mmCIF file of C-alpha atoms in Angstrom:
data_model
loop_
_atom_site.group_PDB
_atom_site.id
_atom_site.type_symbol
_atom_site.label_atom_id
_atom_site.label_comp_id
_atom_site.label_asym_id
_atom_site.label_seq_id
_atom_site.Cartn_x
_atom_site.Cartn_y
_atom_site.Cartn_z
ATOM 1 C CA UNK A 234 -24.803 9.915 1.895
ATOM 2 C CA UNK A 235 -23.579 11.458 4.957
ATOM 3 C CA UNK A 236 -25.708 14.406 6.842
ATOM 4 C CA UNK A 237 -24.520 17.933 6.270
ATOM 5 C CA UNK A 238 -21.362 18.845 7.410
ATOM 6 C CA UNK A 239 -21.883 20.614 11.502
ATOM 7 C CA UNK A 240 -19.403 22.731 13.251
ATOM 8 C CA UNK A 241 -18.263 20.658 16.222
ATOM 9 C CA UNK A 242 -17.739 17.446 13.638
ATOM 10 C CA UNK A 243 -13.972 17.658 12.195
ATOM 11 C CA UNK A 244 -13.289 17.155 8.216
ATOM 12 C CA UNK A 245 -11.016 14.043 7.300
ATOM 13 C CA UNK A 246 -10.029 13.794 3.709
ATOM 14 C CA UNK A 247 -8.879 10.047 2.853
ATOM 15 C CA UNK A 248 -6.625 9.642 0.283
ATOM 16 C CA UNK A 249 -7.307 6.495 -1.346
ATOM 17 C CA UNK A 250 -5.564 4.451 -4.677
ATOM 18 C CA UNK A 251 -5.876 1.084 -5.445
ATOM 19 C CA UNK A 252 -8.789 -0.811 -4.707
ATOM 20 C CA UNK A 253 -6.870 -2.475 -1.871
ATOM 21 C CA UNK A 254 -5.829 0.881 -0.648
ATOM 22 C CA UNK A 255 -9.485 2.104 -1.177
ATOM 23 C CA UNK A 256 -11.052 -0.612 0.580
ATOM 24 C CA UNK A 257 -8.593 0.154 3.492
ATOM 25 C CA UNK A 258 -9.196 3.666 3.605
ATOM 26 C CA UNK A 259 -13.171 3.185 3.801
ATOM 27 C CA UNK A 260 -13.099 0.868 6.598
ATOM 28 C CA UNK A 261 -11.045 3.428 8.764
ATOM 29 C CA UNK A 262 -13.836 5.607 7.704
ATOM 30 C CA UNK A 263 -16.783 3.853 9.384
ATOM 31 C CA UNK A 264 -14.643 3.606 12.800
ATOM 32 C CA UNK A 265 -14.854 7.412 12.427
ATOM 33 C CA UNK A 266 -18.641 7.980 12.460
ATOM 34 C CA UNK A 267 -18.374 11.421 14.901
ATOM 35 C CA UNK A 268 -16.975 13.132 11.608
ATOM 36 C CA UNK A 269 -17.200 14.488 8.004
ATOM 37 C CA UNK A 270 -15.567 12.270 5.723
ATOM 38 C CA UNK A 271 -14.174 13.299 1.910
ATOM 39 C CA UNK A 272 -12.609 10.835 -0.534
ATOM 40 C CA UNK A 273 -10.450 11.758 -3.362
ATOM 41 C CA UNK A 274 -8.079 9.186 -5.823
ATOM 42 C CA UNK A 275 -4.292 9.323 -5.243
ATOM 43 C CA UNK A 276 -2.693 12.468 -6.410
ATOM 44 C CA UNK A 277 0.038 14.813 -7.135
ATOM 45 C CA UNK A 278 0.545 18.218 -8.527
ATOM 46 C CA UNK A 279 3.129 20.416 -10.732
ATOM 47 C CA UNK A 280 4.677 17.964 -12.802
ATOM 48 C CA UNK A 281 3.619 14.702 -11.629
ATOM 49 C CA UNK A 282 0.182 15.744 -12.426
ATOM 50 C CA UNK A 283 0.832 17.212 -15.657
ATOM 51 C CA UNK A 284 1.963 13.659 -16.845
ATOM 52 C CA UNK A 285 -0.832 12.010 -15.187
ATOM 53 C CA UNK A 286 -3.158 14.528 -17.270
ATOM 54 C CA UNK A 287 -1.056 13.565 -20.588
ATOM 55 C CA UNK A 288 -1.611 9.429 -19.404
ATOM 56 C CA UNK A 289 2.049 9.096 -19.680
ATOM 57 C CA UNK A 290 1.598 7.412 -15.465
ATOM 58 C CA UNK A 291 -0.933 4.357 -16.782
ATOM 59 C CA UNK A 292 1.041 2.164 -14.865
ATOM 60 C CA UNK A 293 0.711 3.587 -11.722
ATOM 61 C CA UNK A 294 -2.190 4.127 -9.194
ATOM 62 C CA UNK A 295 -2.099 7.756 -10.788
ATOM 63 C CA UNK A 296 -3.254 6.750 -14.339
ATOM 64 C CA UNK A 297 -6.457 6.824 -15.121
ATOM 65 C CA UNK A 298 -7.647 2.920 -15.340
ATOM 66 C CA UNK A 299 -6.469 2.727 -11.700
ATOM 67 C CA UNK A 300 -7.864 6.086 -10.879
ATOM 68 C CA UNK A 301 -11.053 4.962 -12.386
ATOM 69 C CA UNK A 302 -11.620 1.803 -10.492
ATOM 70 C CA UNK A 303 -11.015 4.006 -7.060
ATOM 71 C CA UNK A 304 -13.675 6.463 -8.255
ATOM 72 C CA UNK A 305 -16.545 3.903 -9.443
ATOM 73 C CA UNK A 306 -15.490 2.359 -5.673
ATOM 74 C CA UNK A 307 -16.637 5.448 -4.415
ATOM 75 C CA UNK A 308 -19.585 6.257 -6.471
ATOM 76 C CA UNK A 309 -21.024 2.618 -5.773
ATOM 77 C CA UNK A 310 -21.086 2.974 -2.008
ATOM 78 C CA UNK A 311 -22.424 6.796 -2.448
ATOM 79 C CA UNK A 312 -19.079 8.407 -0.726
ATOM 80 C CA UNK A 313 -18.517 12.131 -0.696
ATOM 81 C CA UNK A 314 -16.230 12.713 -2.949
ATOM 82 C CA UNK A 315 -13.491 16.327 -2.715
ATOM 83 C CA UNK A 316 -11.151 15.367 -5.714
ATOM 84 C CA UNK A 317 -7.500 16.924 -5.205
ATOM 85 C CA UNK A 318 -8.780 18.052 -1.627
ATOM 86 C CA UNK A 319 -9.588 21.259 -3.318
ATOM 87 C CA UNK A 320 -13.138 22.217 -1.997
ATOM 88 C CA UNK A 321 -12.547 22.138 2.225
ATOM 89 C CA UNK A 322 -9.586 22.722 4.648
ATOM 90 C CA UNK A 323 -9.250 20.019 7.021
ATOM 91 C CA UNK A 324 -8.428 19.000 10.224
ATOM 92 C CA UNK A 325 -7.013 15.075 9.269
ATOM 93 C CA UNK A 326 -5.831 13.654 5.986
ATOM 94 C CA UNK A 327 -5.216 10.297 5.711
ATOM 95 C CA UNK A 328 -3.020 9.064 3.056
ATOM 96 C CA UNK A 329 -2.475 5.261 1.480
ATOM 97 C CA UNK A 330 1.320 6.669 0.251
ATOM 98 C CA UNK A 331 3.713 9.014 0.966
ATOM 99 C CA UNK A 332 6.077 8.856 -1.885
ATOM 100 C CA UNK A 333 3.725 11.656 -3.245
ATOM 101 C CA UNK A 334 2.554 14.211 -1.135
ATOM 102 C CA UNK A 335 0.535 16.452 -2.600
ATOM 103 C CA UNK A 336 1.285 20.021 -1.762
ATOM 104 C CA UNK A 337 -2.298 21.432 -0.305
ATOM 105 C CA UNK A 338 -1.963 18.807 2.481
ATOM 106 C CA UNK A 339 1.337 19.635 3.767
ATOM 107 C CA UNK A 340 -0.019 21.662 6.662
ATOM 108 C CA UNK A 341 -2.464 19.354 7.630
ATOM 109 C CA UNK A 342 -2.215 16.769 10.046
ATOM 110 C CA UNK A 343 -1.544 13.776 7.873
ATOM 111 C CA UNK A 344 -2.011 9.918 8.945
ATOM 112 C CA UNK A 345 0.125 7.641 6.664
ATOM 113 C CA UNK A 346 -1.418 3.888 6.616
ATOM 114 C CA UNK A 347 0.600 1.426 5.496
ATOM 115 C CA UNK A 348 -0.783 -0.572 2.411
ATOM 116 C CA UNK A 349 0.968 -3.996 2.262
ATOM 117 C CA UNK A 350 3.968 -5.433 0.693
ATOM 118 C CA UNK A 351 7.228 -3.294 0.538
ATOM 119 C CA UNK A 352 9.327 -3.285 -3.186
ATOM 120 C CA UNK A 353 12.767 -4.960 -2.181
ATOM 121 C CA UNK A 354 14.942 -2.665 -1.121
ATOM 122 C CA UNK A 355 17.609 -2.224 -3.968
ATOM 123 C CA UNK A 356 20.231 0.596 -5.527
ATOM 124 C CA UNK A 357 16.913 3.151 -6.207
ATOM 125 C CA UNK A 358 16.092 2.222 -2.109
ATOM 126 C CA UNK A 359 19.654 3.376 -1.620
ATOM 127 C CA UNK A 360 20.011 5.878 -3.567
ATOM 128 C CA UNK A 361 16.613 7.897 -2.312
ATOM 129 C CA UNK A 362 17.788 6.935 1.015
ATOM 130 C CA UNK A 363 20.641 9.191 0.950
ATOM 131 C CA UNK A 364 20.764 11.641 -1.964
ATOM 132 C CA UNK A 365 17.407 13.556 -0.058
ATOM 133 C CA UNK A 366 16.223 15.858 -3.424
ATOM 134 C CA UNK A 367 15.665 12.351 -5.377
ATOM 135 C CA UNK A 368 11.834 11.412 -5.412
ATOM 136 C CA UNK A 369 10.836 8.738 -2.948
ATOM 137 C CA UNK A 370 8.679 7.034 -6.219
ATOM 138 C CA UNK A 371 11.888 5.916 -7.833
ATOM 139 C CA UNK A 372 12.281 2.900 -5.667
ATOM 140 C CA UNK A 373 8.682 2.496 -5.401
ATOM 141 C CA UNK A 374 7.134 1.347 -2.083
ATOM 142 C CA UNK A 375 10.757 0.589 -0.437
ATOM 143 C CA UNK A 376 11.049 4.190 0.304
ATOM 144 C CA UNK A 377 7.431 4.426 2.193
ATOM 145 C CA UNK A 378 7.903 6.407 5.322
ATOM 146 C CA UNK A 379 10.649 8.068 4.262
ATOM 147 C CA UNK A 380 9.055 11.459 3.034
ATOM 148 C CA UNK A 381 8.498 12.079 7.017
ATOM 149 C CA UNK A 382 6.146 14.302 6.162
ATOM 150 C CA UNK A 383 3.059 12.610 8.425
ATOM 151 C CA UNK A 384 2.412 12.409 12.375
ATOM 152 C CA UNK A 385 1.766 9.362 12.291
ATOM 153 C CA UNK A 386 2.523 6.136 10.486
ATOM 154 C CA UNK A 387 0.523 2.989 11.020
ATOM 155 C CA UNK A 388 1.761 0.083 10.590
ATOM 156 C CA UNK A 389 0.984 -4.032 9.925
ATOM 157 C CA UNK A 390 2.792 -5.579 12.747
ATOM 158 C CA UNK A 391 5.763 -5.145 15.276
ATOM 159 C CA UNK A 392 8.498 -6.655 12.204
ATOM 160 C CA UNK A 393 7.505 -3.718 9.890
ATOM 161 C CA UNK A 394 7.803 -1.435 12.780
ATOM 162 C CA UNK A 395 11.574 -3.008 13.065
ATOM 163 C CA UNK A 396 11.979 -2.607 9.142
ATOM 164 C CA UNK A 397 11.140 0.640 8.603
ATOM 165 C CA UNK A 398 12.447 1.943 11.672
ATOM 166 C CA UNK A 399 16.043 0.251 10.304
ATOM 167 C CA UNK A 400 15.524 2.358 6.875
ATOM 168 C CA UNK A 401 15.541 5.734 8.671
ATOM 169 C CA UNK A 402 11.916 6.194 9.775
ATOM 170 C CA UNK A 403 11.940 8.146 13.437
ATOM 171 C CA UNK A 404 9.880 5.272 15.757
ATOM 172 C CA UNK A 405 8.078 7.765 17.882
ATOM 173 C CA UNK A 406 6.052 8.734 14.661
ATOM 174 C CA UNK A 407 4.980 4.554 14.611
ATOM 175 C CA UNK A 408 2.068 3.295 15.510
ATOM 176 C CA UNK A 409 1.586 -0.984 15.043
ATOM 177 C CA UNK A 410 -1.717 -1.067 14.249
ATOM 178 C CA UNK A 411 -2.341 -3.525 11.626
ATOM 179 C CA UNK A 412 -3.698 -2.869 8.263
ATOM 180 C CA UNK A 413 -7.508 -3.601 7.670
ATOM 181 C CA UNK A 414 -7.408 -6.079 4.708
ATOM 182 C CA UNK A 415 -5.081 -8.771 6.516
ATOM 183 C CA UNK A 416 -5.919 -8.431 10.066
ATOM 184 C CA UNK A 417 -8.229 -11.127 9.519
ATOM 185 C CA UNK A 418 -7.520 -13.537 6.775
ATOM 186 C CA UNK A 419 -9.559 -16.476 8.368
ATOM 187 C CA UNK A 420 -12.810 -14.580 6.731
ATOM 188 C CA UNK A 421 -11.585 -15.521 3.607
ATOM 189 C CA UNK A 422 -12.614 -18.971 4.017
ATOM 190 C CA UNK A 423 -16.188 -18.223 3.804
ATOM 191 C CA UNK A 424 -16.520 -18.065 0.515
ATOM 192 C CA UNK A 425 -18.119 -19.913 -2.954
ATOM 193 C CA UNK A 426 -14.927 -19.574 -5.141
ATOM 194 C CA UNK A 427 -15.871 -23.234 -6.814
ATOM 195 C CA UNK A 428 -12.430 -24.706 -7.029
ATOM 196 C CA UNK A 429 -10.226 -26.639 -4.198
ATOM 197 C CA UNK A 430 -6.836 -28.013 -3.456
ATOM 198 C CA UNK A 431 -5.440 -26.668 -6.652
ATOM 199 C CA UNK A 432 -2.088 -24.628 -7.090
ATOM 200 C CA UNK A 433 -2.681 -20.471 -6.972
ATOM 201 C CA UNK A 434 -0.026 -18.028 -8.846
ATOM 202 C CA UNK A 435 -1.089 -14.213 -8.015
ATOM 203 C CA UNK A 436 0.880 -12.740 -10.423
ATOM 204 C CA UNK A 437 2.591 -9.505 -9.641
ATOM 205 C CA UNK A 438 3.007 -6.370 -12.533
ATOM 206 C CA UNK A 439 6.182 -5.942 -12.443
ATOM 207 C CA UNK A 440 6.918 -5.138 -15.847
ATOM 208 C CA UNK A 441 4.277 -2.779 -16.139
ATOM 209 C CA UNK A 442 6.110 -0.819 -13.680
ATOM 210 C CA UNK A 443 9.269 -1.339 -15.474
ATOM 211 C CA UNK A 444 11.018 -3.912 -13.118
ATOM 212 C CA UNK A 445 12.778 -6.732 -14.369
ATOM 213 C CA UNK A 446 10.542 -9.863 -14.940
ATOM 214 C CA UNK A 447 11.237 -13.241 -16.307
ATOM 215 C CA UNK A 448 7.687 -14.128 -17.120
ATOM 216 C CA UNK A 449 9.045 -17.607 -18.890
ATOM 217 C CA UNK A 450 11.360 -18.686 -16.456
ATOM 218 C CA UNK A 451 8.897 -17.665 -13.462
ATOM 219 C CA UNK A 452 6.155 -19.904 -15.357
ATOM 220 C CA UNK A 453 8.534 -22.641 -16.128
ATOM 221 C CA UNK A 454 9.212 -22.910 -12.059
ATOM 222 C CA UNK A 455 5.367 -22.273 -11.610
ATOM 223 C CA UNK A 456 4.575 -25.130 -13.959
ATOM 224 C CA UNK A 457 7.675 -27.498 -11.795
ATOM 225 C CA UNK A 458 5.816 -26.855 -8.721
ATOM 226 C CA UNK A 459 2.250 -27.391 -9.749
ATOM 227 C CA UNK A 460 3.280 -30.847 -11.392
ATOM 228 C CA UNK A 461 -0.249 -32.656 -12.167
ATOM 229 C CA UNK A 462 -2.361 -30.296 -9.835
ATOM 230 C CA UNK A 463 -4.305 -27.705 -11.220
ATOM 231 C CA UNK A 464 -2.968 -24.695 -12.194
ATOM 232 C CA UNK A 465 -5.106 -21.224 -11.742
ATOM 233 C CA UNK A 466 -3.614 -18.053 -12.195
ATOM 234 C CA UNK A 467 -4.858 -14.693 -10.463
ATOM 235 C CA UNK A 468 -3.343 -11.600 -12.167
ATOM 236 C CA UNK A 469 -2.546 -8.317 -10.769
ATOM 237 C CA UNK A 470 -5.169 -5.789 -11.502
ATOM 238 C CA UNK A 471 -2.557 -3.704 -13.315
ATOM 239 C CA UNK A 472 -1.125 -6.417 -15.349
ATOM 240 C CA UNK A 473 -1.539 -6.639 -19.328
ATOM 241 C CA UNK A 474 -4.167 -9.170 -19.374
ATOM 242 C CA UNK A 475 -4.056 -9.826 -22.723
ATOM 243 C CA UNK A 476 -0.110 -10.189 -22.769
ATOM 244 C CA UNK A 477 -0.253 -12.376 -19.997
ATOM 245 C CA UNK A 478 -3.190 -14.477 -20.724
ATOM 246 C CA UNK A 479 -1.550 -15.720 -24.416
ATOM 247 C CA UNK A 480 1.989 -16.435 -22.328
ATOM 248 C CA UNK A 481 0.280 -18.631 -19.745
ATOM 249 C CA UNK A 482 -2.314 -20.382 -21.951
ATOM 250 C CA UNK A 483 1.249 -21.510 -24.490
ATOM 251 C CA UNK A 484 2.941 -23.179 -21.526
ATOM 252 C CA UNK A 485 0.330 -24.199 -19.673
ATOM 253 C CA UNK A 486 -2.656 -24.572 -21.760
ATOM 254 C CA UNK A 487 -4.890 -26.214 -19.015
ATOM 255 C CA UNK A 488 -4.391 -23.064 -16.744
ATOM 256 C CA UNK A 489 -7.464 -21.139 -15.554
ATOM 257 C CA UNK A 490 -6.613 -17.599 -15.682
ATOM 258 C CA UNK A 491 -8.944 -14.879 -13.595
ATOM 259 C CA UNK A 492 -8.326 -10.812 -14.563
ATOM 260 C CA UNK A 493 -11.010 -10.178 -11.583
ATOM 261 C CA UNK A 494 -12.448 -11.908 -8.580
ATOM 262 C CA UNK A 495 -11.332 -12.188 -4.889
ATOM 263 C CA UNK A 496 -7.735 -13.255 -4.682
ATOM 264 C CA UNK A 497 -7.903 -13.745 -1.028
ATOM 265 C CA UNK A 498 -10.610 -15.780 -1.293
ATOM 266 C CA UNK A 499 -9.065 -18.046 -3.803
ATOM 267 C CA UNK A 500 -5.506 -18.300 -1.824
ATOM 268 C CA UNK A 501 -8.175 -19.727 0.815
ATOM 269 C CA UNK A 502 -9.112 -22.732 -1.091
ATOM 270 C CA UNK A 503 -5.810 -23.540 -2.668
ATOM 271 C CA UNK A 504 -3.109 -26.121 -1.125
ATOM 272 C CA UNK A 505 -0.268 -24.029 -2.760
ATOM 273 C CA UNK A 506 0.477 -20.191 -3.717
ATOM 274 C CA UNK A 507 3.120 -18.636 -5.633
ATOM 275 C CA UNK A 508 3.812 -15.030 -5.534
ATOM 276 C CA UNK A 509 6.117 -12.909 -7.058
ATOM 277 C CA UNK A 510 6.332 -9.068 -5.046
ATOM 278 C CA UNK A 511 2.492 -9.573 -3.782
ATOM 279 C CA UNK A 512 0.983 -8.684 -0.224
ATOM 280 C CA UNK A 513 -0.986 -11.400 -0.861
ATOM 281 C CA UNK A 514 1.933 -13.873 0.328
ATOM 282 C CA UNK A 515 0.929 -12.675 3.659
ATOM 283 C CA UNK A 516 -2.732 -14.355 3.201
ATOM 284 C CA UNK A 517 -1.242 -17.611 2.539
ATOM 285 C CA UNK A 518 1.305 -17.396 5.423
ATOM 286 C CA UNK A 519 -1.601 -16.781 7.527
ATOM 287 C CA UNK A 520 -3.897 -19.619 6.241
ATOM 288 C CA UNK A 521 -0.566 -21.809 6.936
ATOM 289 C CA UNK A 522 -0.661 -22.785 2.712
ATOM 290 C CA UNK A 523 2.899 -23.570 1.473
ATOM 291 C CA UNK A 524 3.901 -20.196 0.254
ATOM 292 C CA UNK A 525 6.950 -19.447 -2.645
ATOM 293 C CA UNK A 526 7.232 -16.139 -3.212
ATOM 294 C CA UNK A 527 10.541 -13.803 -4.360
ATOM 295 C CA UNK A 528 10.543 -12.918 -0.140
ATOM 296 C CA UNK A 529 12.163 -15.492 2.106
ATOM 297 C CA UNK A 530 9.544 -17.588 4.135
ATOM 298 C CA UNK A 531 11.435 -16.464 7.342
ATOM 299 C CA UNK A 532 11.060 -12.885 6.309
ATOM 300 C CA UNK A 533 7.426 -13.195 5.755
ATOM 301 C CA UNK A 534 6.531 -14.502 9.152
ATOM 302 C CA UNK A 535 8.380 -12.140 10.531
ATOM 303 C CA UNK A 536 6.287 -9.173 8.858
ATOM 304 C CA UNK A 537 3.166 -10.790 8.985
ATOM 305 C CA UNK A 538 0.337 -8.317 9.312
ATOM 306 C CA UNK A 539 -1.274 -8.305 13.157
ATOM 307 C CA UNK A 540 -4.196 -11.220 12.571
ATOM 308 C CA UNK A 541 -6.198 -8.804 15.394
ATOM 309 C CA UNK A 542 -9.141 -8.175 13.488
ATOM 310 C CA UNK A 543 -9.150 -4.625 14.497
ATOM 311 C CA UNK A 544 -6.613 -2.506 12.541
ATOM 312 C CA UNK A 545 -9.472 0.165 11.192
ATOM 313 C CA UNK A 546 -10.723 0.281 14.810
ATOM 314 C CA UNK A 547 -6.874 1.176 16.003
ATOM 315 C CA UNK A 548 -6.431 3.387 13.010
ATOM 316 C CA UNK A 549 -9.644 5.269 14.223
ATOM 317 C CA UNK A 550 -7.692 5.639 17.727
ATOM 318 C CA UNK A 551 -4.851 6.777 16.330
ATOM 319 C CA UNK A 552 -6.801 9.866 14.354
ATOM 320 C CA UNK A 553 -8.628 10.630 17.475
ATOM 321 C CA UNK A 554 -5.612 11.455 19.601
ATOM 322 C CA UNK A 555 -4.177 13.766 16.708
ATOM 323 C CA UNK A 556 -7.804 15.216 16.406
ATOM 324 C CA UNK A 557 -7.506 15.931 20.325
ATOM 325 C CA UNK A 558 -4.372 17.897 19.826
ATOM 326 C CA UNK A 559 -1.992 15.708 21.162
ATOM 327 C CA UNK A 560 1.460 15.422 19.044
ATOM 328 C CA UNK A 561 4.289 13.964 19.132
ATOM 329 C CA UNK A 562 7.219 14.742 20.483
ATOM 330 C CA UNK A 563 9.426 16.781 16.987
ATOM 331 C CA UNK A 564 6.520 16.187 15.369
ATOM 332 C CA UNK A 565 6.552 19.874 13.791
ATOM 333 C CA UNK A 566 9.978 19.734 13.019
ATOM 334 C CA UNK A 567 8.787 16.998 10.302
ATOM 335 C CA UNK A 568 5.820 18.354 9.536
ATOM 336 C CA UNK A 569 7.605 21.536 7.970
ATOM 337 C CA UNK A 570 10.862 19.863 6.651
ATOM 338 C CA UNK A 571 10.132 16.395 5.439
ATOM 339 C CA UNK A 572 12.750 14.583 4.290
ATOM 340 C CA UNK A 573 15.860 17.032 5.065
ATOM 341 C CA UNK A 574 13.939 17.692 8.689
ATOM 342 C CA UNK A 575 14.304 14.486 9.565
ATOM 343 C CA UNK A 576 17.966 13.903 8.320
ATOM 344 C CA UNK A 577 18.747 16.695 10.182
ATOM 345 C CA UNK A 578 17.374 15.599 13.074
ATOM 346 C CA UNK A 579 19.372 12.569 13.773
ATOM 347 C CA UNK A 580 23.319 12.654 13.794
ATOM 348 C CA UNK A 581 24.719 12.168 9.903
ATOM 349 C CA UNK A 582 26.759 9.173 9.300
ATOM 350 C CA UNK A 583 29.847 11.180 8.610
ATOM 351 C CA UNK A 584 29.843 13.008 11.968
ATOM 352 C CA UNK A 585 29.697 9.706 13.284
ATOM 353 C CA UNK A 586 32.428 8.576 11.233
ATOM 354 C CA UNK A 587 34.495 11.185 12.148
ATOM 355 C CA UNK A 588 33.867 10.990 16.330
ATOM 356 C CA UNK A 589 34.936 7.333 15.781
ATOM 357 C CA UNK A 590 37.911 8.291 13.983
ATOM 358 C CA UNK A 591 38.650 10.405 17.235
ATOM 359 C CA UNK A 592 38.181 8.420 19.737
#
């Protein structure tokens, strides 16, 4: 456990989720040993966390199997724990999402770290993109950055910074960093996962999260490209297992399928991975594997996460300058407005329509 909390240290609350975005969060937390760190699981509040209370968000990082993995995280490595942020103010929150942000850190300082993988960017992307009272969560993690309501926003690598700075987010709030579980995807090959040169699918749960998902035909083309190789199958930690486990073992009944273990580590020793919407592409794009996954193989190099092996250590920098009082240029305009701020704050499309139409 960490000493008691002193006067001249600062208090950082780090919202974590997922185990990924867990791990993450932790590992910016040891590049921060000057301070008092808090954890706390993802959360919302007012109606959002009514239904999490009523389990009706299990297949989010809000429901409770999800929530519970985060805390048991936590409790193993002896982490001080301030659930909902309740018991502190703070001077720094760092947050794994922003398509929730809870209301008692709104006047905080708040450091949004990119997690991996965006959704593909569909009708709910452009819908939440410009109807500004719709909730960012309805296109899922397409719509990350877009709440505005951070002062910073650290991101994998110099393409993402191009991406999301092309869906609306303002660039002087971006900070290329790289994220903490790919910077350095070689250390996955140090490992005693006891199979080689086989053929990896890490499934993805899309239709847990109610998007649309072929599971037969995506087999069928898993099973085409795996020929007489040997088929394992890592699924995503919120997937059915059950469900999924009886579909894979009826086509492909010589399949090894793993609910648990170290995905990166098995990408490491495979010759081929298939992906559906996973980050984990990115591990196999860095290992040089031949990669299929639902994202173009052009597009993935191109947002490939920084392999700099220092993204928690830059993270760390980043909180230190806003913990200095330094601040962005606007920066308070977002932090009070969010969303309609920052549409305000660059020119709408129709006033541009209309100065073309005068000209």
């Amino acid at each position: 456990m960490k000493p008691p909390s002193h006067p001249s240290r600062s208090k950082i609350l780090f919202i974590c989720g997922s185990l990924n975005q867990t791990t993450q969060m932790h590992q910016i937390a040891r590049e921060l040993p000057e301070h008092d760190h808090f954890y706390t699981p993802y959360y919302g509040h007012g109606t959002i966390e009514a239904l999490r209370r009523a389990r009706m968000l299990e297949f989010t990082v809000l429901g409770y199997k999800l929530r519970q993995r985060c805390l048991d995280y936590l409790a193993r490595h002896r982490l001080p724990l301030d659930v909902h942020g309740r018991a502190r103010a703070y001077d720094l929150v760092l947050t794994c999402s922003d398509l929730i942000v809870p209301r008692n850190i709104r006047r905080h300082r708040v450091v949004l770290v990119q997690e991996g993988i965006l959704d593909p960017a569909g009708l709910a992307f452009r819908l939440c993109h410009g109807l500004p009272f719709l909730p960012l969560w309805l296109a899922g993690t397409a719509t990350t950055g877009l709440s505005h309501r951070y002062e910073r926003f650290c991101v994998a690598s110099h393409g993402y910074r191009d991406l999301f700075v092309a869906n609306g987010v303002r660039p002087e709030r971006i900070a290329v960093t790289g994220i903490p579980n790919f910077d350095d995807c070689r250390r996955y090959e140090r490992n005693d996962f006891p199979h080689r040169h086989f053929v990896l699918v890490c499934s993805s749960d899309a239709r847990e999260t109610f998007k649309r998902d072929d599971r037969r035909a995506f087999l069928e083309r898993c099973l085409a490209i795996t020929g007489s190789r040997q088929l394992i199958w890592k699924l995503h930690p919120n997937e059915n297992v059950a469900r999924a486990t009886r579909e894979i073992q009826e086509l492909a009944p010589g399949a090894l399928v793993y609910a648990s273990g170290c995905a990166e580590e098995m990408i490491a020793n495979c010759d081929v991975l298939i992906t559906q919407y996973s980050s984990t592409a990115f591990v196999g794009v860095a290992l040089g594997k031949e990669v299929h996954s639902y994202f173009g193989a052009v597009e993935l190099r191109r947002l490939l996460p920084l392999q700099n092996r220092a993204a928690a250590r830059n993270i760390a920098a980043v909180c230190r300058e806003l913990l200095s009082g330094k601040q962005t240029p606007g920066a308070k305009l977002l932090w009070l407005g969010g969303r309609r701020a920052a549409r305000a704050a660059r020119p709408s499309r129709v006033a541009a329509l209309l100065r073309s139409r005068v000209r």
